[in-house]
mmCIF file of C-alpha atoms in Angstrom:
data_model
loop_
_atom_site.group_PDB
_atom_site.id
_atom_site.type_symbol
_atom_site.label_atom_id
_atom_site.label_comp_id
_atom_site.label_asym_id
_atom_site.label_seq_id
_atom_site.Cartn_x
_atom_site.Cartn_y
_atom_site.Cartn_z
ATOM 1 C CA ASP A 1087 -17.725 168.612 45.986
ATOM 2 C CA ALA A 1088 -19.669 171.247 47.890
ATOM 3 C CA LYS A 1089 -22.482 172.795 45.881
ATOM 4 C CA THR A 1090 -22.394 176.057 47.791
ATOM 5 C CA THR A 1091 -20.152 179.111 48.021
ATOM 6 C CA GLN A 1092 -19.845 181.144 51.211
ATOM 7 C CA PRO A 1093 -17.549 183.979 52.288
ATOM 8 C CA PRO A 1094 -14.790 182.613 54.539
ATOM 9 C CA SER A 1095 -15.405 185.099 57.344
ATOM 10 C CA MET A 1096 -17.687 187.899 58.535
ATOM 11 C CA ASP A 1097 -17.921 190.213 61.519
ATOM 12 C CA CYS A 1098 -21.071 191.456 63.189
ATOM 13 C CA ALA A 1099 -21.659 193.823 66.090
ATOM 14 C CA GLU A 1100 -23.410 192.381 69.107
ATOM 15 C CA GLY A 1101 -27.135 193.117 69.035
ATOM 16 C CA ARG A 1102 -27.193 193.719 65.317
ATOM 17 C CA ALA A 1103 -28.585 191.372 62.683
ATOM 18 C CA ALA A 1104 -26.090 188.981 61.137
ATOM 19 C CA ASN A 1105 -26.780 188.246 57.467
ATOM 20 C CA LEU A 1106 -24.856 185.278 56.127
ATOM 21 C CA PRO A 1107 -24.994 184.791 52.351
ATOM 22 C CA CYS A 1108 -24.762 181.561 50.404
ATOM 23 C CA ASN A 1109 -24.628 180.963 46.669
ATOM 24 C CA HIS A 1110 -25.977 177.717 45.232
ATOM 25 C CA SER A 1111 -26.425 178.485 41.555
ATOM 26 C CA THR A 1112 -26.610 174.810 40.478
ATOM 27 C CA ILE A 1113 -29.329 173.805 42.930
ATOM 28 C CA SER A 1114 -31.847 171.285 41.585
ATOM 29 C CA GLY A 1115 -35.591 171.494 41.947
ATOM 30 C CA ASN A 1116 -35.765 168.824 44.654
ATOM 31 C CA GLU A 1117 -32.830 170.093 46.699
ATOM 32 C CA TYR A 1118 -33.236 171.895 49.976
ATOM 33 C CA VAL A 1119 -30.984 174.500 51.571
ATOM 34 C CA TYR A 1120 -29.806 173.584 55.071
ATOM 35 C CA TRP A 1121 -27.879 175.625 57.612
ATOM 36 C CA TYR A 1122 -25.815 174.254 60.465
ATOM 37 C CA ARG A 1123 -23.368 175.968 62.766
ATOM 38 C CA GLN A 1124 -20.361 174.762 64.707
ATOM 39 C CA ILE A 1125 -19.154 176.488 67.817
ATOM 40 C CA HIS A 1126 -15.456 176.009 68.421
ATOM 41 C CA SER A 1127 -14.442 172.421 69.237
ATOM 42 C CA GLN A 1128 -18.034 171.202 69.367
ATOM 43 C CA GLY A 1129 -20.189 169.210 66.971
ATOM 44 C CA PRO A 1130 -22.305 171.085 64.412
ATOM 45 C CA GLN A 1131 -25.858 172.057 65.313
ATOM 46 C CA TYR A 1132 -28.837 172.207 62.964
ATOM 47 C CA ILE A 1133 -30.325 175.678 62.508
ATOM 48 C CA ILE A 1134 -32.919 175.707 59.744
ATOM 49 C CA HIS A 1135 -33.742 174.434 56.281
ATOM 50 C CA GLY A 1136 -36.035 175.356 53.396
ATOM 51 C CA LEU A 1137 -36.994 174.558 49.828
ATOM 52 C CA LYS A 1138 -38.250 177.777 48.260
ATOM 53 C CA ASN A 1139 -40.314 179.645 50.814
ATOM 54 C CA ASN A 1140 -38.766 181.780 53.495
ATOM 55 C CA GLU A 1141 -38.535 180.014 56.827
ATOM 56 C CA THR A 1142 -38.276 181.250 60.410
ATOM 57 C CA ASN A 1143 -37.747 179.488 63.698
ATOM 58 C CA GLU A 1144 -36.588 180.444 67.160
ATOM 59 C CA MET A 1145 -32.963 180.572 66.068
ATOM 60 C CA ALA A 1146 -32.949 182.255 62.682
ATOM 61 C CA SER A 1147 -34.660 183.168 59.429
ATOM 62 C CA LEU A 1148 -33.839 181.763 56.021
ATOM 63 C CA ILE A 1149 -34.463 183.881 52.951
ATOM 64 C CA ILE A 1150 -34.245 182.064 49.612
ATOM 65 C CA THR A 1151 -34.267 184.058 46.388
ATOM 66 C CA GLU A 1152 -37.044 183.430 43.901
ATOM 67 C CA ASP A 1153 -34.674 181.720 41.451
ATOM 68 C CA ARG A 1154 -33.287 179.687 44.402
ATOM 69 C CA LYS A 1155 -29.711 180.386 43.343
ATOM 70 C CA SER A 1156 -28.810 182.038 46.618
ATOM 71 C CA SER A 1157 -30.007 182.370 50.165
ATOM 72 C CA THR A 1158 -29.324 184.347 53.329
ATOM 73 C CA LEU A 1159 -29.358 183.167 56.906
ATOM 74 C CA ILE A 1160 -30.392 185.930 59.278
ATOM 75 C CA LEU A 1161 -29.647 185.962 63.002
ATOM 76 C CA PRO A 1162 -31.851 188.877 64.057
ATOM 77 C CA HIS A 1163 -30.014 189.962 67.194
ATOM 78 C CA ALA A 1164 -26.555 188.426 67.254
ATOM 79 C CA THR A 1165 -24.962 187.675 70.614
ATOM 80 C CA LEU A 1166 -21.417 186.688 71.487
ATOM 81 C CA ARG A 1167 -22.613 183.075 71.747
ATOM 82 C CA ASP A 1168 -23.444 183.152 68.030
ATOM 83 C CA THR A 1169 -19.745 183.278 67.187
ATOM 84 C CA ALA A 1170 -19.262 180.086 65.180
ATOM 85 C CA VAL A 1171 -18.670 178.608 61.737
ATOM 86 C CA TYR A 1172 -21.883 178.541 59.715
ATOM 87 C CA TYR A 1173 -22.367 175.905 57.034
ATOM 88 C CA CYS A 1174 -24.740 176.259 54.104
ATOM 89 C CA ILE A 1175 -25.534 172.866 52.545
ATOM 90 C CA VAL A 1176 -27.617 171.873 49.559
ATOM 91 C CA ARG A 1177 -29.094 168.392 49.610
ATOM 92 C CA SER A 1178 -32.082 166.472 48.343
ATOM 93 C CA GLY A 1179 -35.131 166.261 50.539
ATOM 94 C CA ASP A 1180 -36.233 164.210 53.479
ATOM 95 C CA ASP A 1181 -36.343 160.568 52.525
ATOM 96 C CA ASN A 1182 -34.444 157.481 53.474
ATOM 97 C CA TYR A 1183 -32.428 157.554 50.281
ATOM 98 C CA GLY A 1184 -31.335 161.152 50.501
ATOM 99 C CA GLN A 1185 -27.834 162.290 49.791
ATOM 100 C CA ASN A 1186 -25.415 162.798 52.619
ATOM 101 C CA PHE A 1187 -24.626 166.264 53.919
ATOM 102 C CA VAL A 1188 -21.470 167.866 52.526
ATOM 103 C CA PHE A 1189 -19.962 170.297 55.003
ATOM 104 C CA GLY A 1190 -17.668 172.736 53.199
ATOM 105 C CA PRO A 1191 -15.413 175.262 54.980
ATOM 106 C CA GLY A 1192 -18.386 177.515 55.867
ATOM 107 C CA THR A 1193 -18.357 181.124 57.063
ATOM 108 C CA ARG A 1194 -16.623 181.997 60.306
ATOM 109 C CA LEU A 1195 -18.871 184.581 61.991
ATOM 110 C CA SER A 1196 -17.316 186.688 64.715
ATOM 111 C CA VAL A 1197 -19.757 188.656 66.855
ATOM 112 C CA LEU A 1198 -17.933 191.623 68.324
ATOM 113 C CA PRO A 1199 -18.836 193.376 71.604
ATOM 114 C CA ASP B 1387 -31.118 163.205 78.865
ATOM 115 C CA GLY B 1388 -31.075 161.993 75.267
ATOM 116 C CA GLY B 1389 -28.022 162.563 73.180
ATOM 117 C CA ILE B 1390 -24.814 161.304 71.685
ATOM 118 C CA THR B 1391 -21.725 160.579 73.692
ATOM 119 C CA GLN B 1392 -18.214 160.183 72.409
ATOM 120 C CA SER B 1393 -15.311 159.124 74.502
ATOM 121 C CA PRO B 1394 -12.678 160.067 75.255
ATOM 122 C CA LYS B 1395 -12.555 163.800 74.474
ATOM 123 C CA TYR B 1396 -8.801 163.632 73.832
ATOM 124 C CA LEU B 1397 -6.863 160.557 72.729
ATOM 125 C CA PHE B 1398 -3.163 160.107 72.158
ATOM 126 C CA ARG B 1399 -1.592 157.160 70.356
ATOM 127 C CA LYS B 1400 1.709 156.120 68.917
ATOM 128 C CA GLU B 1401 2.059 155.686 65.191
ATOM 129 C CA GLY B 1402 1.373 152.131 64.050
ATOM 130 C CA GLN B 1403 -1.287 151.407 66.672
ATOM 131 C CA ASN B 1404 -4.935 150.859 65.924
ATOM 132 C CA VAL B 1405 -7.337 152.903 68.024
ATOM 133 C CA THR B 1406 -11.094 152.642 68.482
ATOM 134 C CA LEU B 1407 -13.296 155.683 69.078
ATOM 135 C CA SER B 1408 -16.548 155.209 70.908
ATOM 136 C CA CYS B 1409 -19.941 156.615 69.856
ATOM 137 C CA GLU B 1410 -23.175 155.887 71.694
ATOM 138 C CA GLN B 1411 -26.643 157.377 71.209
ATOM 139 C CA ASN B 1412 -29.863 156.961 73.193
ATOM 140 C CA LEU B 1413 -32.072 158.844 70.743
ATOM 141 C CA ASN B 1414 -33.389 155.644 69.146
ATOM 142 C CA HIS B 1415 -32.049 156.825 65.807
ATOM 143 C CA ASP B 1416 -31.564 154.357 62.978
ATOM 144 C CA ALA B 1417 -28.822 156.226 61.103
ATOM 145 C CA MET B 1418 -25.353 156.995 62.396
ATOM 146 C CA TYR B 1419 -22.339 158.717 60.855
ATOM 147 C CA TRP B 1420 -18.638 159.347 61.355
ATOM 148 C CA TYR B 1421 -16.960 162.513 60.134
ATOM 149 C CA ARG B 1422 -13.402 163.738 60.220
ATOM 150 C CA GLN B 1423 -12.452 167.406 60.556
ATOM 151 C CA ASP B 1424 -8.998 168.877 60.005
ATOM 152 C CA PRO B 1425 -8.037 172.362 61.234
ATOM 153 C CA GLY B 1426 -9.830 175.125 59.353
ATOM 154 C CA GLN B 1427 -11.675 172.647 57.165
ATOM 155 C CA GLY B 1428 -15.205 171.388 56.852
ATOM 156 C CA LEU B 1429 -16.344 167.889 57.776
ATOM 157 C CA ARG B 1430 -15.654 164.861 55.612
ATOM 158 C CA LEU B 1431 -17.765 161.731 55.805
ATOM 159 C CA ILE B 1432 -15.912 158.536 56.719
ATOM 160 C CA TYR B 1433 -18.643 155.919 57.155
ATOM 161 C CA TYR B 1434 -22.366 155.867 57.721
ATOM 162 C CA SER B 1435 -24.903 153.290 58.762
ATOM 163 C CA GLN B 1436 -28.586 153.279 57.916
ATOM 164 C CA ILE B 1437 -29.484 150.380 60.155
ATOM 165 C CA VAL B 1438 -28.004 147.734 62.444
ATOM 166 C CA ASN B 1439 -25.546 145.363 60.745
ATOM 167 C CA ASP B 1440 -25.295 147.615 57.708
ATOM 168 C CA PHE B 1441 -22.826 150.392 56.905
ATOM 169 C CA GLN B 1442 -21.489 152.173 53.851
ATOM 170 C CA LYS B 1443 -18.234 153.898 52.981
ATOM 171 C CA GLY B 1444 -18.229 157.654 52.843
ATOM 172 C CA ASP B 1445 -15.801 159.879 50.982
ATOM 173 C CA ILE B 1446 -12.656 159.010 52.948
ATOM 174 C CA ALA B 1447 -13.093 155.452 54.272
ATOM 175 C CA GLU B 1448 -9.557 154.223 53.547
ATOM 176 C CA GLY B 1449 -7.703 153.351 56.734
ATOM 177 C CA TYR B 1450 -10.877 153.220 58.845
ATOM 178 C CA SER B 1451 -13.303 150.489 59.844
ATOM 179 C CA VAL B 1452 -16.648 150.460 61.652
ATOM 180 C CA SER B 1453 -19.195 148.055 63.061
ATOM 181 C CA ARG B 1454 -22.881 148.407 63.866
ATOM 182 C CA GLU B 1455 -23.834 145.476 66.049
ATOM 183 C CA LYS B 1456 -26.252 147.475 68.175
ATOM 184 C CA LYS B 1457 -28.593 150.294 67.237
ATOM 185 C CA GLU B 1458 -27.141 152.629 69.831
ATOM 186 C CA SER B 1459 -23.450 152.041 69.110
ATOM 187 C CA PHE B 1460 -21.239 152.818 66.114
ATOM 188 C CA PRO B 1461 -17.533 152.512 67.008
ATOM 189 C CA LEU B 1462 -14.846 153.707 64.599
ATOM 190 C CA THR B 1463 -11.424 152.071 64.387
ATOM 191 C CA VAL B 1464 -8.577 154.132 63.033
ATOM 192 C CA THR B 1465 -6.105 151.608 61.689
ATOM 193 C CA SER B 1466 -2.376 151.918 61.146
ATOM 194 C CA ALA B 1467 -3.136 152.115 57.421
ATOM 195 C CA GLN B 1468 -4.576 155.606 57.844
ATOM 196 C CA LYS B 1469 -1.748 157.903 56.708
ATOM 197 C CA ASN B 1470 -2.747 161.039 58.599
ATOM 198 C CA PRO B 1471 -4.913 159.982 61.544
ATOM 199 C CA THR B 1472 -4.470 163.113 63.664
ATOM 200 C CA ALA B 1473 -7.800 164.953 63.440
ATOM 201 C CA PHE B 1474 -11.045 165.833 65.199
ATOM 202 C CA TYR B 1475 -13.569 162.996 64.843
ATOM 203 C CA LEU B 1476 -17.294 163.636 65.058
ATOM 204 C CA CYS B 1477 -20.077 161.104 65.374
ATOM 205 C CA ALA B 1478 -23.664 161.934 64.464
ATOM 206 C CA SER B 1479 -27.053 160.261 64.298
ATOM 207 C CA SER B 1480 -30.415 160.945 62.701
ATOM 208 C CA LEU B 1481 -33.864 159.370 62.621
ATOM 209 C CA GLY B 1482 -33.255 158.078 59.131
ATOM 210 C CA LEU B 1483 -30.671 158.424 56.429
ATOM 211 C CA GLY B 1484 -32.386 161.366 54.780
ATOM 212 C CA SER B 1485 -33.512 163.203 57.907
ATOM 213 C CA TYR B 1486 -32.986 166.944 57.859
ATOM 214 C CA GLU B 1487 -31.375 167.053 61.266
ATOM 215 C CA GLN B 1488 -28.260 165.224 62.300
ATOM 216 C CA TYR B 1489 -27.377 165.302 65.986
ATOM 217 C CA PHE B 1490 -23.679 165.488 66.688
ATOM 218 C CA GLY B 1491 -21.616 164.304 69.601
ATOM 219 C CA PRO B 1492 -18.935 166.454 71.273
ATOM 220 C CA GLY B 1493 -16.144 164.892 69.225
ATOM 221 C CA THR B 1494 -12.857 163.123 69.956
ATOM 222 C CA ARG B 1495 -9.573 164.833 69.214
ATOM 223 C CA LEU B 1496 -7.079 162.159 68.198
ATOM 224 C CA THR B 1497 -3.359 162.867 68.145
ATOM 225 C CA VAL B 1498 -0.986 160.288 66.719
ATOM 226 C CA THR B 1499 2.757 160.799 67.112
#
């Protein structure tokens, strides 16, 4: 079973920041938060991951609350090409015996012109 | 260019026939995965392989079989025992089983009538 809860859908205006929430209230101390996205009829694409500190890369920022029970993925300036399903996944860390990813239904983000 | 290829993009079969989906990667990754996706749903893990000549069942392995005779290849056979084979099938690979990033292929959409 997925360990995360996400809203099924969200809209965002083009050029604005898209803030995608994720609840993971049962997260364990050694589990990371990962975000992937899937553009229609393509394979998912890795975006970012983090343990407890906020993370930023060229695609997005990840804000994790201090108690680690929720997080927010931020796309700072959403474009039409960011329209996709976004998956928030909780999984143990990087090692060869890690758990598999569990992709739940995700959040369908629609970026509107 | 490095990546994962799946062929064909669309596949049509009659009920009762076995069908094999191709997945090839030239990323020199050890781990490979097969997922199934139904409309409006997340991904479900069918099989995964950590290394050549080794593979493990995922959450929904019944009615499927795999082989891993070469590092770069991980074909999936959908057998006639699979009750609802029509779906979108995604192959992925990663450096190791616990790597944070899985690289996905473009997928094969299988329709069985």
